[in-house]
PDB file of C-alpha atoms and ligand atoms in Angstrom:
ATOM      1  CA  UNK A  15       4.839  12.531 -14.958  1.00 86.00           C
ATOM      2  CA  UNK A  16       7.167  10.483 -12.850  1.00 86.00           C
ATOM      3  CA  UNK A  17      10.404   8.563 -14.666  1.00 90.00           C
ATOM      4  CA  UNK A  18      10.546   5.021 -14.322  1.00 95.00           C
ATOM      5  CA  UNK A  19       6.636   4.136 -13.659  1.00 97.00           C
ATOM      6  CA  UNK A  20       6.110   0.807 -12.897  1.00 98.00           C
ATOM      7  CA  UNK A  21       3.552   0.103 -14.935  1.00 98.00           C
ATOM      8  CA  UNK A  22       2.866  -3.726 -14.285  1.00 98.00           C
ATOM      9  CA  UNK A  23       2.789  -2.685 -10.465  1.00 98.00           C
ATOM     10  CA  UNK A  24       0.137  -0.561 -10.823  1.00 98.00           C
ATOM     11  CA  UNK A  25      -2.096  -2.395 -13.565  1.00 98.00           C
ATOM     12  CA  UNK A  26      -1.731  -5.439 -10.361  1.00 98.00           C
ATOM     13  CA  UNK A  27      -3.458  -2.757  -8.264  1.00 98.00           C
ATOM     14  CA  UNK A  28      -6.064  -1.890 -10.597  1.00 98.00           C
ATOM     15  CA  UNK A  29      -6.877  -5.256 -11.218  1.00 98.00           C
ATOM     16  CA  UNK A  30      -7.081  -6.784  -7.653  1.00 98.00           C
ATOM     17  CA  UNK A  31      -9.439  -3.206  -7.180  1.00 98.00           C
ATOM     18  CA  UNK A  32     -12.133  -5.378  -9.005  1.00 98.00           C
ATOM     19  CA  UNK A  33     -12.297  -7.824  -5.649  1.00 98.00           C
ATOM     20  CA  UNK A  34     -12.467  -5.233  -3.356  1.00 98.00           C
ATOM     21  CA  UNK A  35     -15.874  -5.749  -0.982  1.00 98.00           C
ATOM     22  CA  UNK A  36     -16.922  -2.484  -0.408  1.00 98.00           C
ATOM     23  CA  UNK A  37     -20.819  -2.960  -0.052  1.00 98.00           C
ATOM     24  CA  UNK A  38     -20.763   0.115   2.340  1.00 98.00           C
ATOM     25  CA  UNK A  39     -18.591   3.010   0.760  1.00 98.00           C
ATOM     26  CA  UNK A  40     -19.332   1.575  -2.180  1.00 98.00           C
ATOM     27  CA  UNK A  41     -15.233   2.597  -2.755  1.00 98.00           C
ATOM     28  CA  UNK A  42     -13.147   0.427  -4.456  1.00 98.00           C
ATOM     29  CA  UNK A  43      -9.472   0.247  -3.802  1.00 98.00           C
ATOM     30  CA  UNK A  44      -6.404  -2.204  -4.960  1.00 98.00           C
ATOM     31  CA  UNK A  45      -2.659  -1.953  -3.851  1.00 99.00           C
ATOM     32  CA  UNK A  46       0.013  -3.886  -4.986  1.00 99.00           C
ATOM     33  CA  UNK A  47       3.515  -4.304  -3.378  1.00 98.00           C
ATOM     34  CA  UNK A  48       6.673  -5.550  -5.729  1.00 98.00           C
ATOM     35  CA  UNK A  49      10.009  -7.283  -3.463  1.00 98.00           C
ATOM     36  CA  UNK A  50      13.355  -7.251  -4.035  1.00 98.00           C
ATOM     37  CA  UNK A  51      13.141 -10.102  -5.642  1.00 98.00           C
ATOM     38  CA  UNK A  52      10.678  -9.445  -8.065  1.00 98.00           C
ATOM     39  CA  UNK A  53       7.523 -10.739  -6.347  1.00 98.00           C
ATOM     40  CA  UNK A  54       4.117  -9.154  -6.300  1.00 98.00           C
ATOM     41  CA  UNK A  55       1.951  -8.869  -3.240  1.00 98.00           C
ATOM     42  CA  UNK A  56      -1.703  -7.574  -3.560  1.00 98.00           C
ATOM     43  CA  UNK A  57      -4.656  -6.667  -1.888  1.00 98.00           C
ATOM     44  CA  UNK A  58      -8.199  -5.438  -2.232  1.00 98.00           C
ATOM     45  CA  UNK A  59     -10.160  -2.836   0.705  1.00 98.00           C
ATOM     46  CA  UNK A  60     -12.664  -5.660   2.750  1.00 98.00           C
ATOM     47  CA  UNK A  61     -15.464  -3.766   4.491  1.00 98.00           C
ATOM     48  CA  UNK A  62     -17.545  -5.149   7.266  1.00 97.00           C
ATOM     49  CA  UNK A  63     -21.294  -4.184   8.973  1.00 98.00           C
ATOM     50  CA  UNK A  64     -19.423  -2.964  11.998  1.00 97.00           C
ATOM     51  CA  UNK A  65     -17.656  -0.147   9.067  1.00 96.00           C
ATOM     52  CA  UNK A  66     -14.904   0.374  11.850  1.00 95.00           C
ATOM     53  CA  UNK A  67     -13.275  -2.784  11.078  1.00 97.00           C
ATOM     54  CA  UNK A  68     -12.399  -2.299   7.904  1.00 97.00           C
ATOM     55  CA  UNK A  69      -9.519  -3.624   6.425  1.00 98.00           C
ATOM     56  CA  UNK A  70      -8.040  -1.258   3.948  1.00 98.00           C
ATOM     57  CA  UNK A  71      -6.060  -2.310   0.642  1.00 98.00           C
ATOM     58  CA  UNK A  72      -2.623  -1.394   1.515  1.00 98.00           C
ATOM     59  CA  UNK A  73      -3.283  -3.937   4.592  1.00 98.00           C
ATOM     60  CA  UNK A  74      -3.898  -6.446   2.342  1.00 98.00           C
ATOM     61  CA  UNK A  75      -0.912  -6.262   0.202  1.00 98.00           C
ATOM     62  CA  UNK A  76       1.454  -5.823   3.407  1.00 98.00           C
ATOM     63  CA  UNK A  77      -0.003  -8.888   5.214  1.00 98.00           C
ATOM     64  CA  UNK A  78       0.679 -10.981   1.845  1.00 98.00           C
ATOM     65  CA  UNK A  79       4.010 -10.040   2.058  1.00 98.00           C
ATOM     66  CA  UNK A  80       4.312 -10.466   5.687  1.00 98.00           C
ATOM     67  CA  UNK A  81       2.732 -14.147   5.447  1.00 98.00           C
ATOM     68  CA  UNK A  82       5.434 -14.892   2.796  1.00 98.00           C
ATOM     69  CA  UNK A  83       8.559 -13.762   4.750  1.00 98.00           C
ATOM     70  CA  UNK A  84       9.235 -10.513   2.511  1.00 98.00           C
ATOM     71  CA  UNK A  85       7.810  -7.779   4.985  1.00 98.00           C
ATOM     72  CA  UNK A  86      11.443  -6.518   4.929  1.00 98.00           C
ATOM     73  CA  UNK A  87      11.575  -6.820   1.032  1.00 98.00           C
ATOM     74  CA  UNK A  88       9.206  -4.227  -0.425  1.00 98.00           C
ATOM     75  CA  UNK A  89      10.518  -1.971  -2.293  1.00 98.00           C
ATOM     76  CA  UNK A  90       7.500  -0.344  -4.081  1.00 98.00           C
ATOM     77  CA  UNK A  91       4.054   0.090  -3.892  1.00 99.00           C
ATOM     78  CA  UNK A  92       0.772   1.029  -6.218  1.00 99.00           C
ATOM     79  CA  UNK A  93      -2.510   2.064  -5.231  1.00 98.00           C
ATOM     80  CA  UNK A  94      -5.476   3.094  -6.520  1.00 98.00           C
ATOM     81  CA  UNK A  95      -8.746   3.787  -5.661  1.00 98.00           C
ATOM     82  CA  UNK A  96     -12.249   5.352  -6.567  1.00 98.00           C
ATOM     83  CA  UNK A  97     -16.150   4.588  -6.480  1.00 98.00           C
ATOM     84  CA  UNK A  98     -16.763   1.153  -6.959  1.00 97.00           C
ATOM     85  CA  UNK A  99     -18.355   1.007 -11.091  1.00 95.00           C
ATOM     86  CA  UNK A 100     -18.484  -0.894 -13.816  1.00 95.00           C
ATOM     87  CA  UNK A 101     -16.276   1.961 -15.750  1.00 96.00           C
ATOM     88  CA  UNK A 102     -13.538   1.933 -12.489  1.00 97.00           C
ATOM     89  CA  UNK A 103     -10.778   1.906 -15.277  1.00 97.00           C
ATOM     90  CA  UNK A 104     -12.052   5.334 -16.701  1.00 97.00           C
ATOM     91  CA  UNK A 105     -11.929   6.918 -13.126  1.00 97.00           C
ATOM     92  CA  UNK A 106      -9.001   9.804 -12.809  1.00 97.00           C
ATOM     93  CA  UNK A 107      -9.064  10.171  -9.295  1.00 97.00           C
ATOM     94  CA  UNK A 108      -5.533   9.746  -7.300  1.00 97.00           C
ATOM     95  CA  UNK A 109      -5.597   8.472  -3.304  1.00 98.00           C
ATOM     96  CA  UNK A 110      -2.717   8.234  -1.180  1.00 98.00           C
ATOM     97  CA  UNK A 111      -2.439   5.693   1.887  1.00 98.00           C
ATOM     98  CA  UNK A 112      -4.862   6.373   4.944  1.00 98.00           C
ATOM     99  CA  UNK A 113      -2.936   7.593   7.965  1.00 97.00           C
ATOM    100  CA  UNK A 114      -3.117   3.851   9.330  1.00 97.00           C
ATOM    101  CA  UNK A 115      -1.890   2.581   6.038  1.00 98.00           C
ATOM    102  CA  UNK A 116       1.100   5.034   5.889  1.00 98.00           C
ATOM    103  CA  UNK A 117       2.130   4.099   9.360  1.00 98.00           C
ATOM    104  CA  UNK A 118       2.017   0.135   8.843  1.00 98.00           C
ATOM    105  CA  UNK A 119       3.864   0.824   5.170  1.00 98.00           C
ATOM    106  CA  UNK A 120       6.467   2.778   7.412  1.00 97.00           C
ATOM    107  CA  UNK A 121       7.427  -0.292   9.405  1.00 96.00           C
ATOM    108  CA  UNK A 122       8.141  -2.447   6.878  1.00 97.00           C
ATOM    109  CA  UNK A 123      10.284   0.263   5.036  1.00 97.00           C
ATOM    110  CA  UNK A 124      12.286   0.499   8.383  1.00 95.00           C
ATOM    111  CA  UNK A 125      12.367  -3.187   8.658  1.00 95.00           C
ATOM    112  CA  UNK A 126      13.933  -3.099   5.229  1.00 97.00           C
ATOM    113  CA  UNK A 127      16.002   0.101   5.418  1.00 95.00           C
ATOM    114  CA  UNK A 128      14.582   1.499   2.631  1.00 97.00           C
ATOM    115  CA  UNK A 129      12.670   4.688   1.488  1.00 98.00           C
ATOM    116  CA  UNK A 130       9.493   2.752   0.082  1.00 98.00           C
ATOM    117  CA  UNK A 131       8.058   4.550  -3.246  1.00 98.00           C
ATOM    118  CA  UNK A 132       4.707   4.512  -3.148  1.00 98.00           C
ATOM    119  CA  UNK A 133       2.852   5.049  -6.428  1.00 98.00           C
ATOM    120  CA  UNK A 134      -0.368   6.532  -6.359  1.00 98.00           C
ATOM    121  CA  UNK A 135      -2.339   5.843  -9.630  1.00 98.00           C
ATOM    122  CA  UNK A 136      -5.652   6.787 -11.060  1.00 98.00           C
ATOM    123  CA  UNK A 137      -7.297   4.202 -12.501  1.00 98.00           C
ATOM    124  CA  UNK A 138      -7.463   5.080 -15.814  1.00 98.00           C
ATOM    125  CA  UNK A 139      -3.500   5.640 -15.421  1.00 98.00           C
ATOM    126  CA  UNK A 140      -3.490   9.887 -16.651  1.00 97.00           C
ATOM    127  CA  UNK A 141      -3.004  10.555 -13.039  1.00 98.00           C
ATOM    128  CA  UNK A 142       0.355   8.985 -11.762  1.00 98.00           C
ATOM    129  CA  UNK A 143       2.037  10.569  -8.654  1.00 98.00           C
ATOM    130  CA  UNK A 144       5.433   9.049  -7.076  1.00 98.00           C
ATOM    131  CA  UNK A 145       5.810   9.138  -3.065  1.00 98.00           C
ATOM    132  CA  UNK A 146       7.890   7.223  -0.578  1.00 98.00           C
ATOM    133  CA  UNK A 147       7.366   6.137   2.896  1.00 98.00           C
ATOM    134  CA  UNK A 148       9.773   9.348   4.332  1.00 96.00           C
ATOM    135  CA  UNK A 149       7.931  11.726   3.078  1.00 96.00           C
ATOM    136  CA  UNK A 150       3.880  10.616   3.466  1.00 97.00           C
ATOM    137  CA  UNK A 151       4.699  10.067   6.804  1.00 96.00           C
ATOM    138  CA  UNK A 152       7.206  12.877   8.174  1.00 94.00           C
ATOM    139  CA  UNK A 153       7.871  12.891  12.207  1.00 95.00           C
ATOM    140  CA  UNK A 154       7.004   9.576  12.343  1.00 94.00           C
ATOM    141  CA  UNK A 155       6.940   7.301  15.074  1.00 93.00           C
ATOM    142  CA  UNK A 156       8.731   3.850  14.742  1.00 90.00           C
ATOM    143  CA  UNK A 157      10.146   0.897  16.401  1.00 86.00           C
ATOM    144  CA  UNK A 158      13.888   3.428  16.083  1.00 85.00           C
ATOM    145  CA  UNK A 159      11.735   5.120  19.298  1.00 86.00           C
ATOM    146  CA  UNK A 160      11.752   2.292  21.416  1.00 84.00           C
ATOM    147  CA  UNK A 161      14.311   1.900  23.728  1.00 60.00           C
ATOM    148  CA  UNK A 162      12.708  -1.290  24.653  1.00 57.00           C
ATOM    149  CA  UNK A 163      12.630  -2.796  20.972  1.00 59.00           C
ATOM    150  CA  UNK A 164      14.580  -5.889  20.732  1.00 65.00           C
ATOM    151  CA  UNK A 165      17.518  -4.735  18.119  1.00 66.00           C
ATOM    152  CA  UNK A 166      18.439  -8.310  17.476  1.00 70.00           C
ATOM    153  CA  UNK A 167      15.250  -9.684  16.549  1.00 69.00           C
ATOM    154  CA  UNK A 168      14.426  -7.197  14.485  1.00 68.00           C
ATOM    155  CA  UNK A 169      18.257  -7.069  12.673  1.00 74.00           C
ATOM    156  CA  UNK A 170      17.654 -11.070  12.384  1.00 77.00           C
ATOM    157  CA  UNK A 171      14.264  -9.904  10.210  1.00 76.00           C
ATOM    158  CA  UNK A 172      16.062  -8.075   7.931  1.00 72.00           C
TER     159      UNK A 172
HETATM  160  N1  THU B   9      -9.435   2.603   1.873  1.00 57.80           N
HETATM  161  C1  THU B   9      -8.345   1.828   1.558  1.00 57.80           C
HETATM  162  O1  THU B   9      -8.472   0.640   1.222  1.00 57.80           O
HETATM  163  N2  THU B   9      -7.116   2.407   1.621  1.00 57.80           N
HETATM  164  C2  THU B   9      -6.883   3.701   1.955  1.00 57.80           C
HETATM  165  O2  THU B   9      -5.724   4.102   2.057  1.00 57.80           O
HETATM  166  C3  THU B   9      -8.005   4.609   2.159  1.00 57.80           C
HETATM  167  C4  THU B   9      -9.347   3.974   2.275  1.00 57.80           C
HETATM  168  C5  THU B   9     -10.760   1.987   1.804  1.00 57.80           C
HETATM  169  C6  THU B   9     -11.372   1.772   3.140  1.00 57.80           C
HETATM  170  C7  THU B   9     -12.860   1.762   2.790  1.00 57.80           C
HETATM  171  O3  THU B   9     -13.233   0.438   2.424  1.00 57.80           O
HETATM  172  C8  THU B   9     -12.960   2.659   1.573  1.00 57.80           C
HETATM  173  O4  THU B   9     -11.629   2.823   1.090  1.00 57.80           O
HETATM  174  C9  THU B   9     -13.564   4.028   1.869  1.00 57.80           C
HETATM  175  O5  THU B   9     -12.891   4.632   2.908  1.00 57.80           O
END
């Protein structure tokens, strides 16, 4: 096991799990981001008839954050995810981030300058596996590519 597991982090992800709307995969997932200052930021996986617009958890928790100014603030993050049950808190199954997910979590750890841990949970809480933003997404692409990205706008977000 990991040192240091933040456990309230990832008991914010389990719970918000319980809202996900997943009438299609019938897969439940929760993710929870914590700032610098201490705030938590959550979401829950929203499905929809056309299936390719779904909107996964880690979305969720990043927009929260983005919609209260602290995009360039998170410093952690917890999800979790398995079928969609009454007994989803008995479930040992560990995710990671979709590829989508990794690669909108990667922009707000470069917005921040910060490795971003990312704490993948099971969620019954046996499972617990530490990962950060550098490593689930190696030879990434970011805005540090674009010789057109506006340096002072971005510096003025951090
Ligand atoms: N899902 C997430 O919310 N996050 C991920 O990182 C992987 C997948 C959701 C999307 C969909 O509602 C369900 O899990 C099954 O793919």
């Amino acid at each position: 096991m990991p040192e240091n597991i933040p456990l309230e982090l990832i008991k914010a992800a389990i719970e918000v799990a319980r809202h996900a709307y997943a009438p299609y995969s019938h897969f439940a997932v929760g993710a929870a981001a914590v700032t610098t200052d201490g705030s938590l930021y959550t979401g829950a996986n929203m499905e929809n008839a056309s299936y390719g617009l779904t909107v996964c958890a880690e979305i969720g928790a990043l927009q929260a954050a983005c919609s209260a100014g602290k995009l360039a603030d998170i410093v952690k993050i917890a999800v979790v995810g398995s079928p969609q049950s009454e007994n989803f808190t008995t479930q040992s199954q560990l995710i990671t981030p979709c590829g989508r997910c990794r690669q909108l979590i990667l922009e707000s750890a470069k917005l921040g300058q910060r490795d971003i841990e990312i704490w993948c949970a099971s969620p019954n809480m046996t499972s617990i596996a530490l990962h950060h933003s550098s490593t689930l997404l190696p030879h990434s692409f970011s805005a540090d590519d674009l010789a057109i990205a506006d340096k002072t706008w971005l510096d003025s977000q951090r």
